[in-house]
Amino acid sequence: MSQSQSHAHRSSISQHSRSVSHFINDADELTDVELIRQVNDLKHQVKILTLENEIFERTIIRLEPALMHGIQQALDYANKLQSNSSLTVGSFVKSQTSRIGVLESLMSPSRMLTSPSRVSTRRVDSSGKLGGTVIFGTGPRINVLERSELVSAEMEILISNLERARYKASKQHALLKAQLEEIGVRVNDIEKASGSFNAQVLIEGWDKIAQRIPAEIWIRFMTEWMKIADSQIGKLRLRTSTLNTQFSKLKGQIKIKAELSESLRAIDFDKLKIENNECIEIIEKKLQQLGELKKMTGDANLNLAIHKKAMMEQNTYLTNIMNSIKTKEKLTAELDKERDRIQVQADILDQKLEEVKKIRQAYEVPDIMDYVCVKSEVTDLKHGIKLLENRLHIQQIALSSLNKKLHLMYVKT
């Protein structure tokens, strides 16, 4: 530590002590808000000093535990002072400052090799009064950079301890988990064996006539159970042997890698670096070729998409043509059927036409007087039919009236 840094640190401590003394002298002149703010600042400084003390104590214990004897005497002395007298805020801050000064003086490079006997204190007499002041050795103080280095070292140690504890906890957790799984498997096997024993021996094997369980059933159940257990043991042995083989193989690989790591030299790393550079160049060339291939593939895909689109259009046009052909074929078949029907009708009409022609050729027009006579006879016959229908209707009415009268006479009688 340089002389300028130690001087700056001492000046900061002296300024802090002067500010504290000034705060004690002017405490009566402060308002409540300012007093609360000052108290909170002092509490915050006390917390910071407490953390620094913890870091320094851990560092001293880790590097030179013998130096903690004097520190322990100073702490005991401060505890006695705190328990035997009511100190003010300024004296408490001064005691914390003196404690930090002790730790810093002990943690300085010039004091790390000193003996605890050099740290001298004055005893407290039996009445509990202060018998004197604490006198510590002087030396260079610890600056901010050294404090940060101490904090970083302690943090690294705590992180390594935490990682080690976490690793041990994970191993213990895995072991406990495996034990729980093993216990669960055993419980399931015991429950299955107990259930099968109760079902096959106690329930199904009970002889109602003899009121007992025959020995044959018991022996057969035990024999089958032993066979099943032997088969399971064989499977487990095979699995265990496989796992042992894999474990020995992995152990050999780890050993070979450790031997290779021990036999490696700087030239091997240089060689590996050169090979890696060559491989990187080859990979870059391959990547360039891959980029060109991707570009070619993109062009080919574009052409393929264009031709595929054209082919799809051609296929659509062909499908429409095929559908129209099928439609036209169906229409042609229907037209052929309709032509056949029309041809048949035309043949029938030709026959009828021929018959009509024959009838027309053979037909002779009758005389007009004969037609008039026939027409008058037809008119007379229609008039006679009309008269007969009227007479029939009248007779039906008379018959219905007679039936009603007969019905009434039958009802009265």
Tab-separated table of C-alpha atoms in Angstrom:
chain	number	residue	atom	x	y	z
A	1	MET	CA	0.000	0.000	0.000
A	2	SER	CA	1.458	3.408	-0.900
A	3	GLN	CA	1.977	6.227	1.572
A	4	SER	CA	-0.421	8.575	-0.259
A	5	GLN	CA	-3.256	6.047	-0.116
A	6	SER	CA	-2.722	5.435	3.613
A	7	HIS	CA	-2.601	9.186	4.233
A	8	ALA	CA	-5.849	9.673	2.282
A	9	HIS	CA	-7.534	6.883	4.203
A	10	ARG	CA	-6.407	8.329	7.550
A	11	SER	CA	-7.630	11.774	6.529
A	12	SER	CA	-11.055	10.258	5.660
A	13	ILE	CA	-11.179	8.553	9.102
A	14	SER	CA	-10.232	11.805	10.826
A	15	GLN	CA	-12.860	13.694	8.840
A	16	HIS	CA	-15.413	11.075	9.834
A	17	SER	CA	-14.454	11.405	13.528
A	18	ARG	CA	-14.617	15.215	13.278
A	19	SER	CA	-18.065	15.017	11.640
A	20	VAL	CA	-19.270	12.691	14.399
A	21	SER	CA	-17.936	14.988	17.129
A	22	HIS	CA	-19.509	17.954	15.364
A	23	PHE	CA	-22.807	16.020	15.221
A	24	ILE	CA	-22.598	15.352	18.999
A	25	ASN	CA	-21.838	18.979	19.789
A	26	ASP	CA	-24.669	20.261	17.571
A	27	ALA	CA	-27.229	17.555	18.491
A	28	ASP	CA	-29.210	20.004	20.614
A	29	GLU	CA	-29.486	22.464	17.721
A	30	LEU	CA	-30.820	19.900	15.173
A	31	THR	CA	-34.472	19.427	14.397
A	32	ASP	CA	-36.249	16.073	14.729
A	33	VAL	CA	-36.128	15.377	10.972
A	34	GLU	CA	-32.418	16.130	10.735
A	35	LEU	CA	-31.744	14.085	13.851
A	36	ILE	CA	-33.644	11.086	12.391
A	37	ARG	CA	-31.748	11.446	9.125
A	38	GLN	CA	-28.418	11.564	10.962
A	39	VAL	CA	-29.387	8.499	13.006
A	40	ASN	CA	-30.348	6.611	9.841
A	41	ASP	CA	-27.036	7.561	8.241
A	42	LEU	CA	-25.194	6.311	11.291
A	43	LYS	CA	-27.165	3.035	11.219
A	44	HIS	CA	-26.266	2.600	7.560
A	45	GLN	CA	-22.585	3.254	8.340
A	46	VAL	CA	-22.768	0.761	11.221
A	47	LYS	CA	-24.152	-1.896	8.849
A	48	ILE	CA	-21.374	-1.221	6.349
A	49	LEU	CA	-18.730	-1.366	9.082
A	50	THR	CA	-20.241	-4.614	10.410
A	51	LEU	CA	-20.014	-6.203	6.945
A	52	GLU	CA	-16.428	-5.009	6.599
A	53	ASN	CA	-15.593	-6.475	10.010
A	54	GLU	CA	-17.066	-9.824	9.000
A	55	ILE	CA	-15.028	-9.850	5.778
A	56	PHE	CA	-11.840	-8.933	7.655
A	57	GLU	CA	-12.460	-11.554	10.351
A	58	ARG	CA	-13.026	-14.279	7.752
A	59	THR	CA	-9.892	-13.225	5.890
A	60	ILE	CA	-7.800	-13.210	9.090
A	61	ILE	CA	-9.140	-16.612	10.138
A	62	ARG	CA	-8.432	-18.004	6.681
A	63	LEU	CA	-4.915	-16.556	6.335
A	64	GLU	CA	-3.530	-16.253	9.908
A	65	PRO	CA	-5.907	-17.470	12.663
A	66	ALA	CA	-3.349	-16.556	15.370
A	67	LEU	CA	-3.947	-12.844	14.735
A	68	MET	CA	-7.541	-13.169	15.989
A	69	HIS	CA	-6.386	-13.382	19.634
A	70	GLY	CA	-5.860	-9.651	19.913
A	71	ILE	CA	-9.071	-8.975	17.998
A	72	GLN	CA	-10.995	-11.165	20.390
A	73	GLN	CA	-9.508	-9.250	23.351
A	74	ALA	CA	-10.580	-5.949	21.763
A	75	LEU	CA	-14.097	-7.256	21.104
A	76	ASP	CA	-14.409	-8.513	24.691
A	77	TYR	CA	-13.219	-5.154	25.946
A	78	ALA	CA	-15.805	-3.344	23.771
A	79	ASN	CA	-18.584	-5.668	24.977
A	80	LYS	CA	-17.638	-4.969	28.598
A	81	LEU	CA	-17.679	-1.246	27.914
A	82	GLN	CA	-21.106	-1.534	26.270
A	83	SER	CA	-22.533	-3.613	29.131
A	84	ASN	CA	-21.085	-1.560	32.031
A	85	SER	CA	-21.690	2.000	30.782
A	86	SER	CA	-24.331	3.881	28.805
A	87	LEU	CA	-22.481	5.330	25.852
A	88	THR	CA	-23.666	8.064	23.534
A	89	VAL	CA	-24.006	7.796	19.785
A	90	GLY	CA	-20.678	9.462	19.255
A	91	SER	CA	-18.804	7.063	21.545
A	92	PHE	CA	-20.488	4.073	19.794
A	93	VAL	CA	-19.390	5.347	16.426
A	94	LYS	CA	-15.880	6.003	17.773
A	95	SER	CA	-15.736	2.423	19.145
A	96	GLN	CA	-16.799	1.066	15.745
A	97	THR	CA	-14.187	3.296	14.096
A	98	SER	CA	-11.495	2.084	16.478
A	99	ARG	CA	-12.571	-1.512	15.766
A	100	ILE	CA	-12.222	-0.947	12.048
A	101	GLY	CA	-8.866	0.665	12.681
A	102	VAL	CA	-7.744	-2.401	14.582
A	103	LEU	CA	-8.892	-4.752	11.819
A	104	GLU	CA	-7.339	-2.605	9.113
A	105	SER	CA	-4.070	-2.351	10.981
A	106	LEU	CA	-4.015	-6.113	11.455
A	107	MET	CA	-4.944	-6.764	7.835
A	108	SER	CA	-2.218	-4.468	6.486
A	109	PRO	CA	0.848	-6.109	4.925
A	110	SER	CA	3.123	-4.786	7.652
A	111	ARG	CA	0.927	-6.256	10.406
A	112	MET	CA	0.056	-9.642	8.888
A	113	LEU	CA	3.362	-11.053	10.136
A	114	THR	CA	3.235	-9.524	13.626
A	115	SER	CA	2.419	-11.460	16.768
A	116	PRO	CA	-0.836	-10.982	18.725
A	117	SER	CA	1.298	-10.084	21.729
A	118	ARG	CA	1.971	-6.667	20.189
A	119	VAL	CA	-1.704	-5.796	20.502
A	120	SER	CA	-1.938	-4.391	24.029
A	121	THR	CA	-5.076	-3.450	25.982
A	122	ARG	CA	-5.685	-2.000	29.385
A	123	ARG	CA	-7.873	-3.965	31.744
A	124	VAL	CA	-11.161	-2.887	33.176
A	125	ASP	CA	-11.078	-2.723	36.942
A	126	SER	CA	-13.548	-4.537	39.175
A	127	SER	CA	-15.816	-1.504	39.528
A	128	GLY	CA	-16.543	-1.550	35.758
A	129	LYS	CA	-14.998	1.847	35.155
A	130	LEU	CA	-12.757	2.593	32.264
A	131	GLY	CA	-9.193	1.960	33.284
A	132	GLY	CA	-7.561	3.429	30.183
A	133	THR	CA	-7.591	3.463	26.410
A	134	VAL	CA	-6.896	0.692	23.936
A	135	ILE	CA	-3.514	1.024	22.262
A	136	PHE	CA	-3.012	-0.809	18.985
A	137	GLY	CA	-0.057	-0.896	16.672
A	138	THR	CA	0.069	1.622	13.926
A	139	GLY	CA	0.624	0.831	10.323
A	140	PRO	CA	-0.640	1.475	6.811
A	141	ARG	CA	-4.408	1.304	6.306
A	142	ILE	CA	-6.352	-0.783	3.783
A	143	ASN	CA	-7.526	1.173	0.756
A	144	VAL	CA	-10.651	0.619	-1.325
A	145	LEU	CA	-8.922	-1.568	-3.937
A	146	GLU	CA	-7.593	-3.940	-1.310
A	147	ARG	CA	-11.023	-4.098	0.320
A	148	SER	CA	-12.604	-4.959	-3.012
A	149	GLU	CA	-9.980	-7.663	-3.540
A	150	LEU	CA	-10.759	-9.103	-0.108
A	151	VAL	CA	-14.489	-9.042	-0.839
A	152	SER	CA	-13.928	-10.686	-4.237
A	153	ALA	CA	-11.774	-13.409	-2.676
A	154	GLU	CA	-14.364	-14.102	0.011
A	155	MET	CA	-17.124	-14.153	-2.603
A	156	GLU	CA	-15.166	-16.650	-4.705
A	157	ILE	CA	-14.601	-18.829	-1.623
A	158	LEU	CA	-18.301	-18.638	-0.703
A	159	ILE	CA	-19.314	-19.469	-4.291
A	160	SER	CA	-16.926	-22.444	-4.401
A	161	ASN	CA	-18.234	-23.660	-1.032
A	162	LEU	CA	-21.773	-23.196	-2.266
A	163	GLU	CA	-21.065	-25.126	-5.473
A	164	ARG	CA	-19.383	-27.885	-3.465
A	165	ALA	CA	-22.332	-28.047	-1.072
A	166	ARG	CA	-24.731	-28.005	-4.014
A	167	TYR	CA	-22.828	-30.855	-5.676
A	168	LYS	CA	-22.869	-32.877	-2.455
A	169	ALA	CA	-26.565	-32.111	-1.991
A	170	SER	CA	-27.335	-33.214	-5.556
A	171	LYS	CA	-25.415	-36.455	-5.016
A	172	GLN	CA	-27.216	-37.024	-1.716
A	173	HIS	CA	-30.533	-36.180	-3.371
A	174	ALA	CA	-29.848	-38.636	-6.203
A	175	LEU	CA	-28.855	-41.314	-3.675
A	176	LEU	CA	-31.982	-40.725	-1.594
A	177	LYS	CA	-34.121	-40.710	-4.730
A	178	ALA	CA	-32.601	-44.028	-5.838
A	179	GLN	CA	-33.170	-45.456	-2.361
A	180	LEU	CA	-36.787	-44.270	-2.439
A	181	GLU	CA	-37.279	-45.851	-5.858
A	182	GLU	CA	-35.727	-49.080	-4.602
A	183	ILE	CA	-37.968	-49.032	-1.523
A	184	GLY	CA	-40.989	-48.325	-3.743
A	185	VAL	CA	-40.106	-51.282	-5.997
A	186	ARG	CA	-39.690	-53.489	-2.943
A	187	VAL	CA	-43.013	-52.333	-1.482
A	188	ASN	CA	-44.764	-53.027	-4.818
A	189	ASP	CA	-43.199	-56.495	-5.011
A	190	ILE	CA	-44.215	-57.231	-1.418
A	191	GLU	CA	-47.764	-55.991	-2.026
A	192	LYS	CA	-48.066	-58.053	-5.218
A	193	ALA	CA	-46.677	-61.172	-3.491
A	194	SER	CA	-48.988	-60.654	-0.519
A	195	GLY	CA	-52.006	-60.126	-2.783
A	196	SER	CA	-51.235	-63.209	-4.879
A	197	PHE	CA	-50.629	-65.262	-1.689
A	198	ASN	CA	-53.950	-64.167	-0.203
A	199	ALA	CA	-55.791	-64.838	-3.471
A	200	GLN	CA	-54.205	-68.200	-4.395
A	201	VAL	CA	-53.518	-69.745	-0.987
A	202	LEU	CA	-55.788	-68.245	1.621
A	203	ILE	CA	-58.930	-67.774	-0.496
A	204	GLU	CA	-58.767	-70.205	-3.440
A	205	GLY	CA	-56.737	-72.885	-1.607
A	206	TRP	CA	-59.032	-73.142	1.394
A	207	ASP	CA	-60.578	-76.589	1.627
A	208	LYS	CA	-64.119	-76.241	2.939
A	209	ILE	CA	-64.458	-79.941	3.704
A	210	ALA	CA	-61.210	-80.388	5.590
A	211	GLN	CA	-61.308	-76.817	6.972
A	212	ARG	CA	-57.630	-76.268	6.225
A	213	ILE	CA	-55.217	-75.282	3.476
A	214	PRO	CA	-53.618	-78.277	1.717
A	215	ALA	CA	-49.837	-78.434	1.733
A	216	GLU	CA	-49.738	-79.042	-2.035
A	217	ILE	CA	-51.201	-75.604	-2.735
A	218	TRP	CA	-48.662	-73.994	-0.422
A	219	ILE	CA	-45.747	-75.855	-2.024
A	220	ARG	CA	-46.959	-75.098	-5.562
A	221	PHE	CA	-47.327	-71.391	-4.769
A	222	MET	CA	-43.850	-71.216	-3.233
A	223	THR	CA	-42.341	-73.098	-6.196
A	224	GLU	CA	-43.931	-70.733	-8.730
A	225	TRP	CA	-42.930	-67.717	-6.678
A	226	MET	CA	-39.324	-68.951	-6.511
A	227	LYS	CA	-39.297	-69.437	-10.297
A	228	ILE	CA	-40.544	-65.886	-10.830
A	229	ALA	CA	-37.970	-64.559	-8.344
A	230	ASP	CA	-35.164	-66.494	-10.079
A	231	SER	CA	-36.164	-65.073	-13.463
A	232	GLN	CA	-36.239	-61.534	-12.052
A	233	ILE	CA	-32.851	-62.089	-10.373
A	234	GLY	CA	-31.430	-63.280	-13.703
A	235	LYS	CA	-32.730	-60.175	-15.460
A	236	LEU	CA	-31.312	-57.926	-12.757
A	237	ARG	CA	-27.947	-59.689	-12.893
A	238	LEU	CA	-27.814	-59.256	-16.655
A	239	ARG	CA	-28.715	-55.583	-16.308
A	240	THR	CA	-26.144	-55.119	-13.539
A	241	SER	CA	-23.437	-56.762	-15.624
A	242	THR	CA	-24.333	-54.504	-18.557
A	243	LEU	CA	-24.154	-51.418	-16.346
A	244	ASN	CA	-20.836	-52.563	-14.875
A	245	THR	CA	-19.467	-53.059	-18.383
A	246	GLN	CA	-20.592	-49.578	-19.395
A	247	PHE	CA	-19.151	-48.121	-16.185
A	248	SER	CA	-15.778	-49.788	-16.716
A	249	LYS	CA	-15.770	-48.610	-20.332
A	250	LEU	CA	-16.524	-45.010	-19.347
A	251	LYS	CA	-13.960	-45.200	-16.550
A	252	GLY	CA	-11.331	-46.368	-19.046
A	253	GLN	CA	-12.233	-43.535	-21.396
A	254	ILE	CA	-11.945	-41.005	-18.564
A	255	LYS	CA	-8.565	-42.457	-17.598
A	256	ILE	CA	-7.332	-42.276	-21.192
A	257	LYS	CA	-8.527	-38.673	-21.480
A	258	ALA	CA	-6.772	-37.798	-18.199
A	259	GLU	CA	-3.539	-39.393	-19.437
A	260	LEU	CA	-3.833	-37.562	-22.717
A	261	SER	CA	-4.460	-34.294	-20.903
A	262	GLU	CA	-1.317	-34.873	-18.810
A	263	SER	CA	0.825	-35.742	-21.859
A	264	LEU	CA	-0.303	-32.741	-23.881
A	265	ARG	CA	2.184	-29.952	-24.525
A	266	ALA	CA	2.012	-26.458	-25.937
A	267	ILE	CA	2.999	-27.739	-29.373
A	268	ASP	CA	-0.006	-30.056	-29.337
A	269	PHE	CA	-2.282	-27.084	-28.811
A	270	ASP	CA	-0.518	-25.219	-31.609
A	271	LYS	CA	-0.942	-28.211	-33.872
A	272	LEU	CA	-4.576	-28.466	-32.886
A	273	LYS	CA	-4.981	-24.747	-33.536
A	274	ILE	CA	-3.463	-25.123	-37.013
A	275	GLU	CA	-5.731	-28.085	-37.737
A	276	ASN	CA	-8.710	-26.107	-36.476
A	277	ASN	CA	-7.768	-23.204	-38.743
A	278	GLU	CA	-7.496	-25.557	-41.711
A	279	CYS	CA	-10.826	-27.087	-40.813
A	280	ILE	CA	-12.318	-23.599	-40.477
A	281	GLU	CA	-11.033	-22.685	-43.961
A	282	ILE	CA	-12.460	-25.912	-45.375
A	283	ILE	CA	-15.745	-25.201	-43.604
A	284	GLU	CA	-15.804	-21.685	-45.044
A	285	LYS	CA	-15.193	-23.057	-48.549
A	286	LYS	CA	-17.902	-25.629	-48.018
A	287	LEU	CA	-20.204	-22.893	-46.751
A	288	GLN	CA	-19.491	-20.842	-49.872
A	289	GLN	CA	-20.184	-23.879	-52.028
A	290	LEU	CA	-23.285	-24.514	-49.973
A	291	GLY	CA	-24.393	-20.925	-50.578
A	292	GLU	CA	-23.876	-21.330	-54.315
A	293	LEU	CA	-25.732	-24.643	-54.231
A	294	LYS	CA	-28.543	-22.978	-52.315
A	295	LYS	CA	-28.651	-20.233	-54.948
A	296	MET	CA	-28.744	-22.845	-57.733
A	297	THR	CA	-31.356	-24.775	-55.816
A	298	GLY	CA	-33.419	-21.600	-55.472
A	299	ASP	CA	-33.248	-20.969	-59.225
A	300	ALA	CA	-34.105	-24.597	-59.918
A	301	ASN	CA	-37.006	-24.400	-57.474
A	302	LEU	CA	-38.206	-21.218	-59.167
A	303	ASN	CA	-38.061	-22.859	-62.619
A	304	LEU	CA	-39.695	-25.942	-61.183
A	305	ALA	CA	-42.464	-23.823	-59.694
A	306	ILE	CA	-43.029	-22.072	-63.055
A	307	HIS	CA	-43.117	-25.362	-64.973
A	308	LYS	CA	-45.230	-26.917	-62.275
A	309	LYS	CA	-47.708	-24.063	-62.541
A	310	ALA	CA	-47.798	-24.450	-66.355
A	311	MET	CA	-48.208	-28.212	-66.002
A	312	MET	CA	-51.034	-27.706	-63.515
A	313	GLU	CA	-52.740	-25.363	-65.991
A	314	GLN	CA	-52.270	-27.952	-68.765
A	315	ASN	CA	-53.603	-30.665	-66.487
A	316	THR	CA	-56.598	-28.494	-65.646
A	317	TYR	CA	-57.234	-27.832	-69.348
A	318	LEU	CA	-56.810	-31.540	-70.108
A	319	THR	CA	-59.189	-32.444	-67.291
A	320	ASN	CA	-61.779	-30.008	-68.640
A	321	ILE	CA	-61.379	-31.478	-72.136
A	322	MET	CA	-61.715	-35.025	-70.811
A	323	ASN	CA	-64.816	-34.038	-68.859
A	324	SER	CA	-66.297	-32.379	-71.941
A	325	ILE	CA	-65.480	-35.502	-73.984
A	326	LYS	CA	-67.205	-37.695	-71.424
A	327	THR	CA	-70.198	-35.340	-71.419
A	328	LYS	CA	-70.335	-35.362	-75.198
A	329	GLU	CA	-70.111	-39.169	-75.231
A	330	LYS	CA	-73.015	-39.376	-72.802
A	331	LEU	CA	-75.010	-36.940	-74.927
A	332	THR	CA	-74.124	-38.963	-78.034
A	333	ALA	CA	-75.317	-42.172	-76.381
A	334	GLU	CA	-78.554	-40.481	-75.331
A	335	LEU	CA	-78.997	-39.072	-78.848
A	336	ASP	CA	-78.431	-42.560	-80.300
A	337	LYS	CA	-81.083	-43.974	-77.982
A	338	GLU	CA	-83.450	-41.139	-78.860
A	339	ARG	CA	-82.721	-41.708	-82.582
A	340	ASP	CA	-83.604	-45.369	-82.177
A	341	ARG	CA	-86.854	-44.446	-80.414
A	342	ILE	CA	-87.661	-41.897	-83.115
A	343	GLN	CA	-86.827	-44.480	-85.793
A	344	VAL	CA	-89.246	-46.947	-84.182
A	345	GLN	CA	-91.932	-44.280	-83.947
A	346	ALA	CA	-91.261	-43.318	-87.574
A	347	ASP	CA	-91.660	-46.960	-88.642
A	348	ILE	CA	-94.947	-47.191	-86.716
A	349	LEU	CA	-96.139	-43.925	-88.233
A	350	ASP	CA	-95.143	-45.201	-91.696
A	351	GLN	CA	-97.193	-48.307	-91.077
A	352	LYS	CA	-100.123	-46.205	-89.919
A	353	LEU	CA	-99.658	-43.940	-92.913
A	354	GLU	CA	-99.722	-46.932	-95.227
A	355	GLU	CA	-102.871	-48.202	-93.504
A	356	VAL	CA	-104.460	-44.764	-93.764
A	357	LYS	CA	-103.505	-44.613	-97.431
A	358	LYS	CA	-105.055	-48.039	-97.975
A	359	ILE	CA	-108.197	-47.061	-96.068
A	360	ARG	CA	-108.357	-43.801	-98.008
A	361	GLN	CA	-107.983	-45.582	-101.279
A	362	ALA	CA	-110.648	-48.121	-100.279
A	363	TYR	CA	-112.990	-45.563	-98.677
A	364	GLU	CA	-116.059	-44.437	-100.539
A	365	VAL	CA	-118.065	-41.317	-99.564
A	366	PRO	CA	-121.694	-42.302	-98.556
A	367	ASP	CA	-124.872	-40.589	-99.841
A	368	ILE	CA	-126.007	-37.415	-98.015
A	369	MET	CA	-129.546	-38.648	-97.493
A	370	ASP	CA	-128.276	-41.815	-95.861
A	371	TYR	CA	-126.200	-39.680	-93.521
A	372	VAL	CA	-129.257	-37.496	-92.680
A	373	CYS	CA	-131.340	-40.599	-91.968
A	374	VAL	CA	-128.666	-42.090	-89.753
A	375	LYS	CA	-128.266	-38.770	-87.917
A	376	SER	CA	-132.034	-38.476	-87.268
A	377	GLU	CA	-132.143	-42.047	-85.988
A	378	VAL	CA	-129.245	-41.311	-83.638
A	379	THR	CA	-131.090	-38.183	-82.385
A	380	ASP	CA	-134.267	-40.196	-81.766
A	381	LEU	CA	-132.312	-42.845	-79.903
A	382	LYS	CA	-130.622	-40.211	-77.710
A	383	HIS	CA	-134.065	-38.698	-76.954
A	384	GLY	CA	-135.439	-42.106	-76.024
A	385	ILE	CA	-132.430	-42.759	-73.765
A	386	LYS	CA	-133.043	-39.430	-72.059
A	387	LEU	CA	-136.709	-40.263	-71.445
A	388	LEU	CA	-135.825	-43.679	-70.077
A	389	GLU	CA	-133.221	-42.132	-67.735
A	390	ASN	CA	-135.849	-39.671	-66.437
A	391	ARG	CA	-138.352	-42.455	-65.907
A	392	LEU	CA	-135.711	-44.506	-64.069
A	393	HIS	CA	-134.932	-41.567	-61.816
A	394	ILE	CA	-138.629	-41.078	-60.977
A	395	GLN	CA	-139.059	-44.774	-60.236
A	396	GLN	CA	-135.964	-44.738	-57.959
A	397	ILE	CA	-137.468	-41.792	-56.035
A	398	ALA	CA	-140.773	-43.641	-55.661
A	399	LEU	CA	-138.898	-46.791	-54.535
A	400	SER	CA	-136.974	-44.864	-51.884
A	401	SER	CA	-140.236	-43.313	-50.563
A	402	LEU	CA	-141.858	-46.746	-50.403
A	403	ASN	CA	-138.835	-48.135	-48.555
A	404	LYS	CA	-139.116	-45.335	-45.991
A	405	LYS	CA	-142.811	-46.033	-45.491
A	406	LEU	CA	-142.151	-49.746	-45.093
A	407	HIS	CA	-139.425	-48.992	-42.583
A	408	LEU	CA	-141.781	-46.732	-40.584
A	409	MET	CA	-144.482	-49.410	-40.635
A	410	TYR	CA	-141.968	-52.002	-39.429
A	411	VAL	CA	-140.849	-49.745	-36.660
A	412	LYS	CA	-144.460	-49.110	-35.476
A	413	THR	CA	-145.320	-52.758	-35.515
